[in-house]
Amino acid sequence: MTDKILNLLGLAKRAGMLTTGEDKTIEAIQHKKAKVVFIASDAGDSTAKKVRNKCSYYNVPLIDDYTNENLSIATGAPNRVVLSVTDPGFSRKMLQLKEKGK
């Protein structure tokens, strides 16, 4: 599961279909641009709660299976704790892979 989803995350980043950071991700959620949100499993409690609440309220799928390090390596940027994918195609494939456990 890790490799394929993280590879897609890297592709989404290079395609410009990714928002990173808490503020930009929350803004994408509120403007209904975020199709799936990633939050690091080792994110701080306050950040995690805020992002989870926004995802729940706006009905945006959330993936929290990866660490800060995993997300940072996949996106090529340091300290990535919260990010969102704004492309429906990338998001759909990521969610399918998560369901299949690959």
Coordinates of C-alpha atoms in Angstrom, one line a residue:
M1 CA 0.0 0.0 0.0
T2 CA 2.6 2.5 1.0
D3 CA 4.7 2.6 -2.2
K4 CA 1.8 3.0 -4.7
I5 CA -0.1 5.7 -2.7
L6 CA 3.1 7.6 -1.9
N7 CA 4.2 7.4 -5.5
L8 CA 0.9 8.8 -6.6
L9 CA 1.3 11.5 -3.9
G10 CA 4.7 12.5 -5.5
L11 CA 3.1 12.5 -9.0
A12 CA 0.3 14.8 -7.7
K13 CA 2.9 17.1 -6.2
R14 CA 4.8 17.4 -9.5
A15 CA 1.5 17.9 -11.4
G16 CA 0.6 20.8 -9.1
M17 CA -2.4 19.0 -7.6
L18 CA -1.4 19.1 -4.0
T19 CA -1.8 21.7 -1.2
T20 CA 0.5 21.4 1.8
G21 CA 0.4 22.9 5.2
E22 CA -2.4 23.2 7.7
D23 CA -3.7 26.6 6.6
K24 CA -3.7 25.9 2.9
T25 CA -5.2 22.4 3.4
I26 CA -8.0 23.7 5.6
E27 CA -8.7 26.4 3.0
A28 CA -8.9 23.8 0.3
I29 CA -11.3 21.7 2.4
Q30 CA -13.5 24.7 3.0
H31 CA -13.6 25.7 -0.7
K32 CA -14.4 22.1 -1.6
K33 CA -11.2 21.8 -3.6
A34 CA -9.7 19.0 -1.4
K35 CA -10.7 15.5 -2.6
V36 CA -8.6 13.6 -0.1
V37 CA -6.6 14.8 2.9
F38 CA -3.5 13.2 4.3
I39 CA -2.4 13.9 7.9
A40 CA 0.7 12.4 9.4
S41 CA 0.1 9.7 12.0
D42 CA 2.5 11.6 14.3
A43 CA 0.9 15.0 13.8
G44 CA 0.3 17.1 16.9
D45 CA -3.0 16.7 18.7
S46 CA -4.3 20.2 18.1
T47 CA -3.5 20.0 14.3
A48 CA -4.9 16.5 14.0
K49 CA -8.2 17.5 15.8
K50 CA -8.6 20.6 13.7
V51 CA -8.1 18.8 10.4
R52 CA -10.2 15.8 11.4
N53 CA -13.1 18.1 12.4
K54 CA -12.9 20.0 9.0
C55 CA -12.8 16.7 7.0
S56 CA -15.7 15.3 9.0
Y57 CA -17.8 18.5 8.6
Y58 CA -17.1 18.9 4.9
N59 CA -17.2 15.1 4.2
V60 CA -13.7 14.8 2.8
P61 CA -11.9 11.4 3.0
L62 CA -8.9 11.4 5.4
I63 CA -5.9 9.1 5.2
D64 CA -3.7 9.0 8.3
D65 CA -1.6 5.9 7.7
Y66 CA 1.7 7.7 7.1
T67 CA 4.3 9.4 9.2
N68 CA 5.6 12.9 8.8
E69 CA 8.7 11.4 7.3
N70 CA 6.8 9.3 4.8
L71 CA 4.8 12.3 3.5
S72 CA 7.9 14.5 3.4
I73 CA 9.9 12.0 1.3
A74 CA 6.9 11.4 -1.0
T75 CA 6.4 15.2 -1.7
G76 CA 10.1 16.1 -1.7
A77 CA 9.5 18.8 1.0
P78 CA 10.6 18.7 4.6
N79 CA 8.1 18.5 7.5
R80 CA 4.9 17.8 5.7
V81 CA 2.3 16.9 8.3
V82 CA -1.0 17.9 6.5
L83 CA -1.7 18.0 2.8
S84 CA -4.5 17.5 0.4
V85 CA -4.9 16.2 -3.1
T86 CA -7.1 18.5 -5.3
D87 CA -7.4 16.3 -8.4
P88 CA -10.3 13.9 -8.5
G89 CA -8.4 11.3 -10.6
F90 CA -5.4 11.0 -8.2
S91 CA -7.7 11.0 -5.2
R92 CA -10.0 8.3 -6.6
K93 CA -7.0 6.0 -7.3
M94 CA -5.4 6.6 -3.9
L95 CA -8.7 5.8 -2.1
Q96 CA -9.1 2.6 -4.3
L97 CA -5.5 1.5 -3.3
K98 CA -6.2 2.2 0.4
E99 CA -9.4 0.0 0.2
K100 CA -7.5 -2.8 -1.5
G101 CA -4.7 -2.5 1.1
K102 CA -1.9 -2.0 -1.5

